[in-house]
Coordinates of C-alpha atoms in Angstrom, one line a residue:
M1 CA -26.6 -8.3 15.9
D2 CA -28.5 -6.1 18.4
K3 CA -25.3 -4.8 20.0
D4 CA -23.8 -4.1 16.5
F5 CA -26.9 -2.1 15.7
R6 CA -26.8 -0.3 19.0
Y7 CA -23.2 0.5 19.4
V8 CA -21.1 0.4 16.2
W9 CA -21.1 3.2 13.6
H10 CA -19.8 1.5 10.3
P11 CA -17.6 3.3 7.8
F12 CA -19.1 4.3 4.4
T13 CA -22.4 2.9 5.5
Q14 CA -25.9 4.5 5.8
M15 CA -26.7 3.1 9.2
Q16 CA -30.5 3.5 8.8
D17 CA -30.3 1.3 5.8
Y18 CA -27.8 -1.1 7.4
Q19 CA -30.2 -1.9 10.3
E20 CA -32.9 -2.9 7.9
H21 CA -30.9 -6.0 6.9
E22 CA -29.3 -8.9 8.6
P23 CA -25.5 -8.0 9.0
L24 CA -22.7 -10.3 8.1
I25 CA -20.6 -10.7 11.3
V26 CA -17.3 -12.3 10.7
E27 CA -15.9 -14.6 13.4
R28 CA -12.8 -16.1 11.8
G29 CA -10.9 -16.6 8.6
E30 CA -8.7 -19.2 6.9
G31 CA -6.9 -18.7 3.5
V32 CA -9.2 -17.0 1.1
M33 CA -12.3 -17.9 3.2
L34 CA -14.1 -15.9 6.0
Y35 CA -16.7 -17.6 8.3
D36 CA -19.6 -15.8 10.1
V37 CA -20.8 -16.3 13.6
D38 CA -23.3 -19.0 12.3
G39 CA -20.5 -20.9 10.7
R40 CA -21.3 -20.0 7.1
A41 CA -18.4 -19.7 4.7
Y42 CA -17.7 -17.0 2.3
Y43 CA -15.0 -16.4 -0.3
D44 CA -13.2 -13.1 0.4
S45 CA -13.1 -11.7 -3.1
V46 CA -12.1 -8.2 -2.0
A47 CA -9.3 -9.3 0.3
S48 CA -11.0 -7.4 3.2
I49 CA -10.8 -4.1 1.4
W50 CA -7.7 -4.9 -0.7
T51 CA -5.3 -5.6 2.3
N52 CA -4.9 -9.4 2.5
T53 CA -1.9 -10.9 0.7
L54 CA -1.2 -14.3 2.1
G55 CA -4.6 -15.3 3.3
H56 CA -6.4 -15.3 6.7
A57 CA -4.9 -16.9 9.8
H58 CA -1.6 -17.6 8.1
P59 CA 0.4 -19.4 10.8
A60 CA 3.7 -17.7 10.0
L61 CA 2.2 -14.3 10.2
T62 CA 0.3 -15.2 13.4
D63 CA 3.6 -16.5 15.0
A64 CA 5.5 -13.2 14.1
I65 CA 3.0 -11.2 16.0
I66 CA 3.1 -13.6 19.0
K67 CA 6.9 -13.8 19.1
Q68 CA 7.1 -9.9 19.0
A69 CA 4.4 -9.4 21.6
Q70 CA 6.6 -11.7 24.1
L71 CA 9.3 -9.1 23.7
V72 CA 7.5 -5.7 23.6
S73 CA 4.3 -4.7 21.8
H74 CA 5.0 -1.0 21.5
S75 CA 7.4 1.8 22.4
T76 CA 7.6 5.3 20.9
L77 CA 9.5 6.1 17.7
L78 CA 9.5 9.8 18.7
G79 CA 13.3 10.4 19.3
H80 CA 13.9 6.7 19.9
A81 CA 14.1 3.5 17.8
N82 CA 13.1 -0.1 17.8
V83 CA 14.4 -3.2 16.1
P84 CA 11.5 -4.2 13.8
S85 CA 11.0 -0.7 12.4
I86 CA 14.6 -0.4 11.5
L87 CA 14.7 -3.8 9.8
L88 CA 11.5 -3.1 8.0
A89 CA 12.5 0.3 6.7
E90 CA 15.6 -1.4 5.2
Q91 CA 13.5 -4.1 3.5
I92 CA 11.1 -1.4 2.1
V93 CA 13.9 0.6 0.6
D94 CA 15.4 -2.5 -0.9
I95 CA 12.1 -3.3 -2.8
A96 CA 10.9 0.2 -3.5
P97 CA 11.6 2.0 -6.8
D98 CA 15.2 3.4 -7.0
G99 CA 15.8 6.7 -5.2
L100 CA 13.3 6.2 -2.4
S101 CA 15.6 5.9 0.5
H102 CA 13.9 7.1 3.7
V103 CA 10.8 5.6 5.4
F104 CA 8.4 7.6 7.6
F105 CA 6.0 5.2 9.3
C106 CA 2.3 5.8 10.2
D107 CA -0.9 3.9 10.8
S108 CA -3.0 4.2 7.5
G109 CA -2.8 5.2 3.9
A110 CA -4.6 8.4 4.5
E111 CA -2.0 9.4 7.1
A112 CA 0.8 8.5 4.6
V113 CA -0.8 10.8 2.1
E114 CA -1.0 13.6 4.8
I115 CA 2.7 13.0 5.5
A116 CA 3.8 13.2 1.8
L117 CA 1.8 16.4 1.2
K118 CA 3.4 18.0 4.3
M119 CA 6.8 16.9 3.3
A120 CA 6.4 18.3 -0.2
Y121 CA 5.0 21.5 1.2
Q122 CA 7.8 22.0 3.7
Y123 CA 10.4 20.9 1.3
W124 CA 9.8 23.9 -1.0
Q125 CA 9.9 26.2 1.9
L126 CA 13.2 24.9 3.0
K127 CA 14.5 25.3 -0.5
G128 CA 13.6 28.9 -0.6
R129 CA 10.5 28.5 -2.8
P130 CA 7.6 29.1 -0.4
E131 CA 5.4 30.2 -3.5
K132 CA 5.3 26.4 -4.5
K133 CA 2.4 25.4 -2.2
R134 CA -0.4 24.0 -4.5
F135 CA -0.9 20.5 -5.5
V136 CA -2.2 18.9 -8.8
K137 CA -4.9 16.3 -8.3
F138 CA -6.8 14.1 -10.8
V139 CA -10.5 14.0 -11.4
E140 CA -12.2 11.2 -9.4
A141 CA -9.1 10.7 -7.3
Y142 CA -9.3 9.1 -3.9
H143 CA -6.4 9.3 -1.4
G144 CA -8.2 8.8 1.9
D145 CA -10.5 10.6 4.3
T146 CA -8.4 13.0 6.4
I147 CA -8.7 16.6 5.5
G148 CA -5.4 16.8 3.5
A149 CA -6.2 13.6 1.7
V150 CA -9.7 14.8 0.9
S151 CA -8.3 18.0 -0.4
V152 CA -6.3 16.2 -3.1
G153 CA -9.2 13.8 -3.7
A154 CA -11.9 14.6 -6.3
M155 CA -14.8 12.2 -5.7
E156 CA -17.8 14.5 -5.4
R157 CA -20.1 12.2 -3.7
F158 CA -17.5 11.5 -1.0
H159 CA -15.9 14.9 -0.7
E160 CA -18.5 17.6 -1.5
T161 CA -19.8 17.9 2.1
Y162 CA -16.3 19.1 3.3
R163 CA -15.5 21.4 0.5
D164 CA -15.2 24.5 2.7
M165 CA -12.7 22.7 4.9
L166 CA -10.3 22.0 2.1
F167 CA -7.2 23.7 0.8
E168 CA -7.1 24.8 -2.9
T169 CA -5.7 22.5 -5.6
F170 CA -5.4 22.4 -9.3
E171 CA -7.4 19.6 -11.0
V172 CA -6.7 17.7 -14.3
P173 CA -8.6 14.9 -16.0
Y174 CA -7.5 11.2 -15.4
P175 CA -7.5 9.0 -18.4
Y176 CA -10.7 7.1 -17.7
C177 CA -11.0 6.4 -21.3
Y178 CA -14.3 4.4 -21.1
R179 CA -16.0 7.5 -19.9
C180 CA -13.5 10.2 -20.9
P181 CA -13.8 13.3 -18.6
L182 CA -13.2 15.5 -21.6
G183 CA -16.0 13.7 -23.6
L184 CA -13.6 12.4 -26.2
S185 CA -13.4 8.9 -27.7
P186 CA -11.2 6.2 -26.1
L187 CA -8.7 6.6 -28.9
T188 CA -8.0 10.2 -28.2
C189 CA -8.8 10.4 -24.4
A190 CA -5.5 9.6 -22.9
H191 CA -3.5 12.1 -25.2
A192 CA -6.0 14.9 -24.5
C193 CA -5.8 14.3 -20.8
M194 CA -2.1 14.5 -20.9
E195 CA -2.2 17.7 -22.8
E196 CA -4.2 19.3 -20.0
L197 CA -1.5 18.4 -17.5
K198 CA 1.2 19.7 -19.8
T199 CA -0.5 23.0 -20.2
L200 CA -1.1 23.4 -16.5
L201 CA 2.5 22.6 -15.5
A202 CA 3.8 24.9 -18.3
E203 CA 1.8 27.7 -17.1
K204 CA 1.8 27.3 -13.3
A205 CA 4.7 25.1 -12.2
D206 CA 6.2 28.0 -10.2
R207 CA 3.2 27.7 -7.8
I208 CA 3.0 23.9 -7.8
A209 CA 4.6 21.8 -5.0
G210 CA 3.7 18.4 -6.4
V211 CA 1.5 16.2 -8.5
I212 CA -0.2 13.4 -6.6
L213 CA -1.8 10.4 -8.3
E214 CA -2.9 6.8 -8.2
P215 CA -1.3 4.7 -10.9
V216 CA -4.6 2.7 -10.9
Q217 CA -7.4 4.8 -9.6
G218 CA -9.1 2.5 -7.0
S219 CA -12.2 3.8 -5.4
S220 CA -13.4 5.4 -8.6
G221 CA -13.8 2.1 -10.2
I222 CA -10.3 0.3 -10.8
I223 CA -9.1 2.4 -13.6
P224 CA -5.5 1.8 -14.7
M225 CA -3.4 4.4 -16.4
P226 CA -2.4 3.5 -20.0
D227 CA 1.0 1.9 -20.5
D228 CA 3.8 4.5 -20.3
Y229 CA 1.4 7.2 -19.1
L230 CA 3.0 7.4 -15.7
R231 CA 6.4 7.6 -17.2
E232 CA 5.4 10.6 -19.3
I233 CA 4.0 12.3 -16.1
E234 CA 7.3 11.6 -14.4
A235 CA 9.1 13.3 -17.2
L236 CA 6.8 16.4 -17.1
C237 CA 7.3 16.7 -13.4
K238 CA 11.1 16.7 -13.7
K239 CA 11.0 19.1 -16.6
N240 CA 8.9 21.6 -14.6
D241 CA 10.7 21.2 -11.2
V242 CA 7.6 19.7 -9.5
L243 CA 7.6 16.7 -7.2
L244 CA 5.9 13.5 -8.2
I245 CA 3.9 11.8 -5.4
V246 CA 2.6 8.3 -6.2
D247 CA -0.1 6.9 -4.1
E248 CA 0.6 3.1 -3.9
V249 CA -1.4 2.4 -0.9
A250 CA -3.9 0.2 -2.9
T251 CA -1.6 -0.9 -5.7
G252 CA 1.6 -1.9 -3.8
F253 CA 2.8 -5.2 -2.6
G254 CA 2.0 -7.3 -5.7
R255 CA -1.6 -6.3 -6.3
T256 CA -0.9 -5.3 -9.9
G257 CA 1.5 -8.0 -10.8
E258 CA 4.7 -6.1 -9.8
M259 CA 5.8 -5.2 -6.4
F260 CA 4.6 -1.6 -7.0
A261 CA 2.5 -0.3 -9.9
S262 CA 5.3 2.2 -10.5
D263 CA 7.5 -0.7 -11.5
H264 CA 5.4 -1.4 -14.7
D265 CA 6.7 1.9 -16.2
G266 CA 10.0 2.0 -14.4
V267 CA 9.1 5.2 -12.6
E268 CA 11.0 6.7 -9.6
P269 CA 8.7 9.0 -7.6
D270 CA 10.0 11.7 -5.3
L271 CA 7.5 10.6 -2.7
M272 CA 5.5 7.4 -2.4
T273 CA 2.8 6.2 0.0
I274 CA 2.2 2.6 0.9
G275 CA -0.1 0.7 3.2
K276 CA -2.7 -2.0 3.0
G277 CA -0.8 -5.1 1.8
L278 CA 2.4 -4.1 3.7
T279 CA 1.5 -6.2 6.8
G280 CA -0.5 -8.8 4.7
G281 CA -3.7 -7.1 6.1
Y282 CA -2.9 -8.1 9.7
L283 CA -2.2 -4.9 11.4
P284 CA -2.4 -1.1 10.5
V285 CA 1.1 0.0 9.3
A286 CA 1.6 2.4 6.4
A287 CA 4.4 4.7 5.4
A288 CA 5.6 7.6 3.2
L289 CA 8.8 7.1 1.3
A290 CA 11.2 10.0 0.4
T291 CA 14.3 10.5 -1.6
D292 CA 17.7 11.7 -0.2
E293 CA 17.1 15.1 -1.8
I294 CA 13.9 15.6 0.2
Y295 CA 15.1 14.1 3.4
E296 CA 18.4 16.1 3.4
A297 CA 16.5 19.4 3.0
F298 CA 15.1 18.9 6.5
L299 CA 18.5 18.4 8.2
G300 CA 19.9 21.2 10.3
T301 CA 20.8 22.3 13.8
Y302 CA 18.3 21.9 16.6
D303 CA 17.3 25.6 16.4
S304 CA 17.1 25.8 12.6
N305 CA 13.5 25.0 12.7
K306 CA 13.8 22.4 9.9
T307 CA 12.4 19.5 11.8
F308 CA 9.4 17.7 10.3
Y309 CA 6.9 18.2 13.0
H310 CA 4.7 15.3 12.4
G311 CA 4.1 11.9 14.1
H312 CA 1.5 9.5 15.5
T313 CA 1.5 7.6 18.7
F314 CA 1.7 4.1 17.2
T315 CA 4.3 5.2 14.5
G316 CA 6.6 2.2 13.8
N317 CA 4.6 -0.1 16.2
Q318 CA 6.7 -3.3 16.8
L319 CA 3.8 -5.7 16.3
G320 CA 2.8 -4.3 13.0
C321 CA 6.5 -4.0 11.7
A322 CA 7.2 -7.6 12.8
V323 CA 4.3 -9.0 10.9
A324 CA 5.3 -6.8 7.9
L325 CA 8.7 -8.3 7.9
E326 CA 7.4 -11.7 7.8
N327 CA 5.0 -10.9 5.1
L328 CA 7.8 -9.5 3.0
R329 CA 10.0 -12.6 3.8
L330 CA 7.2 -14.9 2.6
F331 CA 6.7 -12.8 -0.5
K332 CA 10.2 -13.8 -1.7
E333 CA 10.2 -17.3 -0.4
E334 CA 6.9 -18.2 -1.9
R335 CA 7.5 -16.1 -5.1
V336 CA 4.1 -14.3 -4.7
I337 CA 4.8 -11.8 -7.5
E338 CA 5.2 -14.7 -10.0
H339 CA 2.1 -16.4 -8.7
V340 CA 0.0 -13.3 -9.1
Q341 CA 1.2 -12.9 -12.7
D342 CA 0.2 -16.5 -13.4
V343 CA -3.2 -16.4 -11.8
A344 CA -3.9 -12.9 -13.3
S345 CA -3.3 -14.3 -16.8
Y346 CA -5.9 -17.1 -15.9
V347 CA -8.3 -14.5 -14.6
A348 CA -7.9 -12.4 -17.8
G349 CA -9.1 -15.4 -19.8
R350 CA -12.0 -16.1 -17.5
L351 CA -13.2 -12.5 -17.6
Q352 CA -13.9 -12.7 -21.3
Q353 CA -17.0 -14.8 -20.4
F354 CA -18.5 -11.7 -18.7
W355 CA -19.0 -10.1 -22.0
D356 CA -21.8 -12.5 -22.6
L357 CA -23.8 -10.4 -20.0
P358 CA -25.3 -7.4 -21.6
A359 CA -25.1 -5.4 -18.4
V360 CA -21.2 -5.5 -18.5
G361 CA -20.1 -2.3 -20.1
D362 CA -16.3 -2.4 -19.4
I363 CA -13.8 -4.8 -17.8
R364 CA -10.6 -3.3 -16.3
Q365 CA -7.7 -5.4 -15.0
K366 CA -4.2 -4.8 -13.6
G367 CA -3.0 -8.0 -12.1
L368 CA -5.4 -9.1 -9.4
F369 CA -7.1 -5.6 -9.4
V370 CA -10.3 -6.1 -11.4
G371 CA -13.3 -3.8 -11.9
I372 CA -16.3 -4.8 -13.9
E373 CA -18.5 -1.8 -14.7
L374 CA -22.2 -2.5 -15.2
V375 CA -24.4 -0.3 -17.5
R376 CA -28.0 -0.2 -18.5
D377 CA -27.2 0.0 -22.2
R378 CA -23.8 -1.2 -23.5
A379 CA -24.1 0.5 -26.8
T380 CA -24.7 4.0 -25.3
R381 CA -22.8 3.4 -22.1
E382 CA -25.9 4.6 -20.2
P383 CA -25.3 3.9 -16.6
F384 CA -27.6 2.4 -14.0
A385 CA -29.1 5.2 -11.9
F386 CA -27.5 5.7 -8.5
E387 CA -30.8 5.0 -6.8
E388 CA -31.0 1.5 -8.5
R389 CA -28.0 0.4 -6.3
I390 CA -27.1 -2.2 -8.9
G391 CA -23.7 -3.0 -7.3
W392 CA -25.2 -3.2 -3.9
H393 CA -27.8 -5.7 -5.2
V394 CA -25.1 -7.8 -6.9
G395 CA -23.0 -7.7 -3.7
N396 CA -26.0 -9.0 -1.7
R397 CA -26.5 -11.8 -4.3
C398 CA -22.9 -12.7 -4.0
R399 CA -23.3 -13.0 -0.3
E400 CA -26.3 -15.4 -0.8
N401 CA -24.1 -17.4 -3.2
G402 CA -21.2 -17.7 -0.7
M403 CA -18.9 -14.8 -1.4
I404 CA -18.1 -11.3 0.0
M405 CA -18.0 -8.6 -2.7
R406 CA -18.2 -5.0 -1.8
P407 CA -18.8 -2.9 -5.0
L408 CA -17.9 0.6 -5.9
G409 CA -21.2 2.0 -7.1
S410 CA -22.0 0.1 -10.3
V411 CA -18.5 -1.4 -10.5
C412 CA -18.2 -5.0 -9.2
L413 CA -14.8 -5.9 -7.9
F414 CA -12.5 -8.9 -8.0
I415 CA -9.6 -8.3 -5.7
P416 CA -8.9 -11.5 -3.9
P417 CA -5.9 -12.4 -1.5
L418 CA -2.8 -12.8 -3.5
I419 CA -2.4 -16.4 -2.7
V420 CA -5.7 -17.3 -4.4
T421 CA -5.4 -20.4 -6.7
K422 CA -6.7 -20.7 -10.1
E423 CA -9.4 -23.1 -8.9
Q424 CA -10.5 -20.7 -6.2
A425 CA -10.3 -17.7 -8.5
G426 CA -12.5 -19.6 -10.9
A427 CA -15.0 -20.4 -8.2
M428 CA -15.2 -16.8 -7.2
L429 CA -15.7 -15.6 -10.8
D430 CA -18.5 -18.2 -11.2
I431 CA -20.3 -16.7 -8.3
L432 CA -19.8 -13.2 -9.6
Y433 CA -20.9 -14.1 -13.1
R434 CA -24.0 -15.8 -11.7
S435 CA -24.8 -12.9 -9.3
I436 CA -24.5 -10.3 -12.0
K437 CA -26.7 -12.4 -14.3
E438 CA -29.4 -13.0 -11.6
E439 CA -29.6 -9.4 -10.5
T440 CA -29.5 -7.8 -14.0
R441 CA -31.9 -10.2 -15.8
E442 CA -35.1 -8.3 -14.8
R443 CA -33.5 -4.8 -14.9
M444 CA -32.3 -5.5 -18.5
G445 CA -35.7 -6.7 -19.6
G446 CA -34.9 -10.4 -19.5
H447 CA -32.7 -10.4 -22.5
L448 CA -29.7 -12.1 -21.0
R449 CA -28.2 -15.1 -22.8

């Protein structure tokens, strides 16, 4: 603990506050469980920040890494190739939405977003349309923490500090119908938000390179788009000659009950970013996917200056690609998507119990991607004050009760490894229910049932 406090700077963590509490130091994992250095067991209800698919210490995934390491652990992809990256690219194209036929590997979701933005920007230059250089982003979007990703993000608390470093974008409302950004009722919110995008594209498409979005906004509180909403955006982009960039870093690889969230609406993006669950949460591999149309615009002679000048040292790392291949093999063999759909249906039923808690204002679910928004007053939707740290308190109570749950502000999460059983999901939800009840009882004036 002392060495942790002395040497490690943790992400998204106020370190002064962190050092006032006993840290949880993980030593090992097994299945849906994590164990700390004192041997205490915890359910991993957030899949180690939404990455774990097949459980911790899965023997087949571990073996895939070992076998590859006995051959070669890394060689450059800059102007050369390696076997696992070729095989993985083929597998990704096979499961991706139709039309996405080329894979550019990288190390993280934020880097994948940077790549997609740069591809879109350069694509229009190569097509003789250099004026198309701006991007459309959505209110409360989060696409990562690199400067390009922050530029197309819109979470003020995260991004305001860096505003002067960012490039200009157009911003439109996202259909967060529980708290409509336009101040409208849930019945009219989605339509009005779509009208804002229609108007923007109709007026300024000649200056717009692409629209980037999350089919389920993750870091802003697990907010799914309404059914068919993404399909309508796709049609608008095609009509106005604007590229559609879908960020599936959090939603890909079964999390929402389909391989990709785009599949729910049958959408075929021009560019798509993936990461997190690609390797089962074992090693950092991500990618940007592009269509033939975009890829071919970059083809030319050596001196044509059409090269995509972008890359990372560990792009296409063999260890990461090998474990990703095994992860995708097991997805098919163990019918993970069907399992997610089955457990998600069970979870939907269990979530109804949470309405017994007065502090629960909204419950949002897409597959095994669940957010429970806590409020001070359900009738008025009055939120808990930021300073009250209600989500943080519930997370700490979950830890005391044997579960790791990292909230998003006042939104409590349930995002378990995809192999979670109904019994395990039920046990996790029992802990979450009890923790919310215990932490909100006093704050809600003791009026809990």
